[in-house]
Amino acid sequence: MAAFGARGTGKTAWVKQEIARQKPARLMVWDFKHDPSLVGLGEPHSSLPGFIEALHAKRFSLRFLVDHTRDVHAQFELFCQAAWVAGDVLVFVDELPEVTKANKAPPAWRRLVNVGREYAHGGKVKKVAIIGAGQRPAECDKTFIANCDVVHCGRLGDHGDAKKIAGSWGINPQELAALPDLHWIEKRADSIEMTRGVLSFRNAAKAAKPKP
Ligand SMILES: Nc1ncnc2c1ncn2[C@@H]1O[C@H](COP(=O)(O)OP(=O)(O)OP(=O)(O)O)[C@@H](O)[C@H]1O
Ligand SMILES: [Mg+2]
């Protein structure tokens, strides 16, 4: 899944609600900007070795706080390799343009995106589900976008971005460019229909509670 939209349009908030809905048994979060709104989503780790060690548990919900004093790309490569080895995990990468470019996907990320749907590793069949978020689709890896089951989009500030997404969906770019904060349009790969909605926080707390 991908979530796009200008800053403050509700990407991270929507992904949090989606994760609360899915209730994954195993969750890895790449928290690039140490986002206050991600507090509470997974146990925070600022050491990558400690984070990777914690992936040995059967169930986990972990958030890696990227270390900006070290090579971010090297950390992302290890994060993606660890997701591959762990398997059966939901990976949420926020601020995707910080680690990918339209025409450049880091090797371990590309492998997750292309092959992660189902693969054999260590004698087991494993799956990795991915949610990526970024302000501009033009700055995110194209292969990831092309492989998405769901593209969820808030207002796009850049006219070229709006034109491109709207063009591929057959809608007016102006509609994407003029969406108010928290309003979204969503397209599933298996349908030609678009869904439109507004993010609401009324039922979010309820959805986050585990089922008895
Ligand atoms: N639980 C909540 N209740 C009410 N408002 C919220 C809640 N969570 C987020 N918001 C509001 O939703 C808006 C969108 O925030 P969000 O962090 O999702 O933006 P974003 O699209 O991820 O932006 P950025 O690109 O800067 O990360 C903000 O105005 C935020 O204050
Ligand atoms: Mg965000």
Tab-separated table of C-alpha atoms and ligand atoms in Angstrom:
chain	number	residue	atom	x	y	z
A	1	MET	CA	0.000	0.000	0.000
A	2	ALA	CA	1.126	3.538	-0.652
A	3	ALA	CA	0.006	6.754	1.030
A	4	PHE	CA	0.785	10.038	-0.715
A	5	GLY	CA	-0.079	13.657	-0.033
A	6	ALA	CA	1.428	17.005	0.916
A	7	ARG	CA	2.542	17.532	4.502
A	8	GLY	CA	-0.216	17.416	7.068
A	9	THR	CA	-2.756	15.845	4.713
A	10	GLY	CA	-3.102	12.752	6.909
A	11	LYS	CA	-0.782	10.072	5.488
A	12	THR	CA	0.750	8.931	8.751
A	13	ALA	CA	-2.589	9.176	10.539
A	14	TRP	CA	-4.257	7.054	7.840
A	15	VAL	CA	-1.503	4.429	7.951
A	16	LYS	CA	-1.830	4.246	11.742
A	17	GLN	CA	-5.547	3.562	11.350
A	18	GLU	CA	-4.865	0.968	8.657
A	19	ILE	CA	-2.373	-0.821	10.925
A	20	ALA	CA	-4.859	-0.691	13.820
A	21	ARG	CA	-7.438	-2.263	11.474
A	22	GLN	CA	-5.066	-5.005	10.285
A	23	LYS	CA	-3.727	-5.771	13.800
A	24	PRO	CA	-0.559	-7.435	12.473
A	25	ALA	CA	1.096	-10.011	14.739
A	26	ARG	CA	4.482	-8.794	13.484
A	27	LEU	CA	5.112	-5.141	12.686
A	28	MET	CA	8.283	-3.221	11.756
A	29	VAL	CA	8.126	0.570	11.464
A	30	TRP	CA	10.827	2.733	9.845
A	31	ASP	CA	10.446	6.015	11.744
A	32	PHE	CA	12.684	8.383	9.779
A	33	LYS	CA	11.764	11.634	11.479
A	34	HIS	CA	11.128	10.353	15.003
A	35	ASP	CA	7.550	11.394	14.401
A	36	PRO	CA	5.689	12.303	17.624
A	37	SER	CA	2.514	10.977	16.002
A	38	LEU	CA	4.100	7.507	15.785
A	39	VAL	CA	4.641	7.322	19.542
A	40	GLY	CA	2.697	4.316	20.737
A	41	LEU	CA	3.019	2.470	17.435
A	42	GLY	CA	5.465	-0.282	18.337
A	43	GLU	CA	8.249	-0.424	20.866
A	44	PRO	CA	10.808	2.271	19.985
A	45	HIS	CA	14.416	1.249	19.279
A	46	SER	CA	17.259	3.627	18.517
A	47	SER	CA	19.854	0.874	18.130
A	48	LEU	CA	19.565	-1.151	14.923
A	49	PRO	CA	21.258	-4.274	16.377
A	50	GLY	CA	18.803	-4.196	19.310
A	51	PHE	CA	15.891	-3.722	16.924
A	52	ILE	CA	17.013	-6.669	14.769
A	53	GLU	CA	17.524	-8.846	17.843
A	54	ALA	CA	13.934	-8.139	18.897
A	55	LEU	CA	12.709	-9.571	15.571
A	56	HIS	CA	13.448	-13.056	16.897
A	57	ALA	CA	10.238	-12.981	18.955
A	58	LYS	CA	7.197	-14.810	17.610
A	59	ARG	CA	5.056	-11.667	17.813
A	60	PHE	CA	6.417	-8.149	17.854
A	61	SER	CA	5.551	-4.555	17.199
A	62	LEU	CA	8.729	-2.531	16.787
A	63	ARG	CA	9.639	0.955	15.603
A	64	PHE	CA	13.147	1.834	14.501
A	65	LEU	CA	14.176	5.444	15.125
A	66	VAL	CA	16.630	6.152	12.319
A	67	ASP	CA	20.049	7.305	13.506
A	68	HIS	CA	20.808	10.540	11.644
A	69	THR	CA	24.442	10.563	12.762
A	70	ARG	CA	25.079	7.435	10.660
A	71	ASP	CA	24.533	6.403	7.049
A	72	VAL	CA	20.747	6.328	6.640
A	73	HIS	CA	20.899	4.250	3.435
A	74	ALA	CA	23.049	1.580	5.079
A	75	GLN	CA	20.532	1.418	7.952
A	76	PHE	CA	17.640	1.103	5.491
A	77	GLU	CA	19.385	-1.717	3.650
A	78	LEU	CA	19.844	-3.625	6.924
A	79	PHE	CA	16.254	-2.862	7.978
A	80	CYS	CA	14.963	-4.349	4.703
A	81	GLN	CA	17.283	-7.363	4.884
A	82	ALA	CA	16.053	-7.996	8.433
A	83	ALA	CA	12.422	-7.837	7.235
A	84	TRP	CA	13.234	-10.416	4.568
A	85	VAL	CA	14.860	-12.803	7.043
A	86	ALA	CA	12.104	-12.317	9.669
A	87	GLY	CA	9.274	-12.726	7.134
A	88	ASP	CA	5.533	-12.797	7.833
A	89	VAL	CA	5.678	-9.184	8.811
A	90	LEU	CA	4.010	-5.874	8.001
A	91	VAL	CA	6.635	-3.239	7.208
A	92	PHE	CA	5.696	0.437	7.357
A	93	VAL	CA	8.228	2.835	5.841
A	94	ASP	CA	7.320	6.452	6.513
A	95	GLU	CA	9.028	9.259	4.545
A	96	LEU	CA	9.878	6.882	1.709
A	97	PRO	CA	11.535	9.579	-0.487
A	98	GLU	CA	14.305	9.834	2.108
A	99	VAL	CA	15.496	6.348	1.142
A	100	THR	CA	14.261	5.728	-2.411
A	101	LYS	CA	14.116	7.715	-5.632
A	102	ALA	CA	11.820	7.310	-8.644
A	103	ASN	CA	14.447	5.336	-10.510
A	104	LYS	CA	16.496	4.030	-7.625
A	105	ALA	CA	15.363	1.337	-5.242
A	106	PRO	CA	17.920	0.076	-2.715
A	107	PRO	CA	18.594	-3.651	-3.369
A	108	ALA	CA	16.998	-5.155	-0.235
A	109	TRP	CA	13.961	-2.844	-0.580
A	110	ARG	CA	13.585	-3.813	-4.251
A	111	ARG	CA	13.657	-7.477	-3.298
A	112	LEU	CA	10.921	-6.951	-0.681
A	113	VAL	CA	8.794	-5.032	-3.172
A	114	ASN	CA	9.232	-7.454	-6.065
A	115	VAL	CA	9.379	-10.824	-4.347
A	116	GLY	CA	8.119	-10.224	-0.796
A	117	ARG	CA	4.535	-11.243	-1.561
A	118	GLU	CA	5.607	-14.874	-1.164
A	119	TYR	CA	9.081	-16.407	-1.014
A	120	ALA	CA	10.954	-19.295	0.561
A	121	HIS	CA	13.632	-18.575	3.132
A	122	GLY	CA	15.251	-20.915	5.650
A	123	GLY	CA	12.990	-23.768	4.540
A	124	LYS	CA	9.801	-21.767	5.161
A	125	VAL	CA	7.393	-19.904	2.925
A	126	LYS	CA	7.238	-16.287	4.089
A	127	LYS	CA	5.353	-13.117	3.181
A	128	VAL	CA	6.079	-9.448	3.658
A	129	ALA	CA	3.385	-6.776	3.403
A	130	ILE	CA	4.530	-3.207	2.836
A	131	ILE	CA	3.032	0.209	3.506
A	132	GLY	CA	5.057	3.171	2.253
A	133	ALA	CA	4.253	6.859	2.722
A	134	GLY	CA	5.659	9.980	1.119
A	135	GLN	CA	4.669	13.495	0.123
A	136	ARG	CA	5.439	13.158	-3.580
A	137	PRO	CA	4.872	10.004	-5.643
A	138	ALA	CA	7.442	11.378	-8.116
A	139	GLU	CA	10.091	10.960	-5.414
A	140	CYS	CA	9.179	7.366	-4.536
A	141	ASP	CA	10.443	4.245	-6.223
A	142	LYS	CA	8.292	3.542	-9.306
A	143	THR	CA	8.415	-0.247	-8.939
A	144	PHE	CA	6.915	0.052	-5.470
A	145	ILE	CA	4.063	2.229	-6.753
A	146	ALA	CA	3.442	-0.081	-9.711
A	147	ASN	CA	3.215	-3.082	-7.365
A	148	CYS	CA	0.809	-1.499	-4.868
A	149	ASP	CA	-2.545	-3.147	-4.185
A	150	VAL	CA	-3.834	0.161	-2.832
A	151	VAL	CA	-2.735	3.727	-3.569
A	152	HIS	CA	-4.194	6.175	-1.057
A	153	CYS	CA	-3.771	9.814	-1.953
A	154	GLY	CA	-4.417	13.127	-0.256
A	155	ARG	CA	-3.831	16.552	-1.784
A	156	LEU	CA	-0.836	16.681	-4.092
A	157	GLY	CA	0.885	20.043	-3.987
A	158	ASP	CA	2.863	19.554	-7.168
A	159	HIS	CA	0.826	19.957	-10.343
A	160	GLY	CA	2.939	17.402	-12.222
A	161	ASP	CA	2.342	14.799	-9.495
A	162	ALA	CA	-1.408	15.469	-9.514
A	163	LYS	CA	-1.474	15.262	-13.320
A	164	LYS	CA	0.368	11.963	-13.360
A	165	ILE	CA	-1.709	10.157	-10.723
A	166	ALA	CA	-4.982	11.685	-11.949
A	167	GLY	CA	-4.057	10.748	-15.514
A	168	SER	CA	-3.482	7.119	-14.612
A	169	TRP	CA	-6.774	7.058	-12.667
A	170	GLY	CA	-8.769	8.930	-15.317
A	171	ILE	CA	-9.797	11.788	-13.025
A	172	ASN	CA	-9.320	15.545	-13.149
A	173	PRO	CA	-5.903	16.568	-11.685
A	174	GLN	CA	-7.576	19.606	-10.163
A	175	GLU	CA	-9.552	17.315	-7.874
A	176	LEU	CA	-6.334	15.884	-6.384
A	177	ALA	CA	-4.693	19.295	-6.223
A	178	ALA	CA	-7.637	20.815	-4.329
A	179	LEU	CA	-8.369	18.123	-1.726
A	180	PRO	CA	-8.644	19.670	1.763
A	181	ASP	CA	-6.478	18.200	4.565
A	182	LEU	CA	-7.617	14.717	5.652
A	183	HIS	CA	-9.631	14.187	2.431
A	184	TRP	CA	-8.441	11.336	0.236
A	185	ILE	CA	-8.977	9.368	-2.951
A	186	GLU	CA	-8.008	5.726	-3.070
A	187	LYS	CA	-7.492	3.315	-5.944
A	188	ARG	CA	-7.206	-0.439	-5.609
A	189	ALA	CA	-5.247	-2.359	-8.239
A	190	ASP	CA	-8.056	-4.903	-8.673
A	191	SER	CA	-10.740	-2.333	-9.422
A	192	ILE	CA	-11.239	0.499	-11.857
A	193	GLU	CA	-13.325	2.375	-9.286
A	194	MET	CA	-11.914	5.036	-6.982
A	195	THR	CA	-13.052	5.498	-3.392
A	196	ARG	CA	-13.235	8.933	-1.805
A	197	GLY	CA	-13.343	9.715	1.893
A	198	VAL	CA	-12.298	11.874	4.808
A	199	LEU	CA	-10.087	10.672	7.625
A	200	SER	CA	-11.924	10.728	10.917
A	201	PHE	CA	-10.493	10.167	14.364
A	202	ARG	CA	-13.775	9.317	16.053
A	203	ASN	CA	-13.544	5.544	15.649
A	204	ALA	CA	-9.747	5.328	15.466
A	205	ALA	CA	-9.236	4.753	19.197
A	206	LYS	CA	-11.887	2.031	19.162
A	207	ALA	CA	-10.239	0.282	16.181
A	208	ALA	CA	-6.838	0.336	17.895
A	209	LYS	CA	-8.101	-1.640	20.880
A	210	PRO	CA	-7.376	-5.369	20.579
A	211	LYS	CA	-10.391	-7.612	20.214
A	212	PRO	CA	-11.240	-9.408	23.504
B	1	LIG	N1	-5.568	11.245	16.723
B	1	LIG	C1	-5.732	12.422	16.106
B	1	LIG	N2	-6.770	13.211	16.401
B	1	LIG	C2	-6.957	14.383	15.771
B	1	LIG	N3	-6.153	14.859	14.802
B	1	LIG	C3	-5.102	14.122	14.451
B	1	LIG	C4	-4.833	12.854	15.070
B	1	LIG	N4	-3.714	12.326	14.488
B	1	LIG	C5	-3.328	13.226	13.551
B	1	LIG	N5	-4.146	14.294	13.544
B	1	LIG	C6	-4.032	15.450	12.643
B	1	LIG	O1	-4.064	14.992	11.318
B	1	LIG	C7	-3.303	15.860	10.480
B	1	LIG	C8	-2.441	15.029	9.583
B	1	LIG	O2	-1.296	14.535	10.295
B	1	LIG	P1	-0.293	13.459	9.688
B	1	LIG	O3	0.812	13.328	10.663
B	1	LIG	O4	-1.034	12.227	9.327
B	1	LIG	O5	0.205	14.178	8.383
B	1	LIG	P2	1.140	13.633	7.231
B	1	LIG	O6	0.379	13.627	5.963
B	1	LIG	O7	1.767	12.364	7.659
B	1	LIG	O8	2.211	14.819	7.144
B	1	LIG	P3	3.815	14.805	7.004
B	1	LIG	O9	4.134	14.692	5.547
B	1	LIG	O10	4.221	16.140	7.549
B	1	LIG	O11	4.336	13.645	7.809
B	1	LIG	C9	-2.553	16.792	11.418
B	1	LIG	O12	-3.183	18.044	11.381
B	1	LIG	C10	-2.693	16.139	12.770
B	1	LIG	O13	-2.709	17.086	13.807
B	2	MG	MG	3.684	11.797	8.154
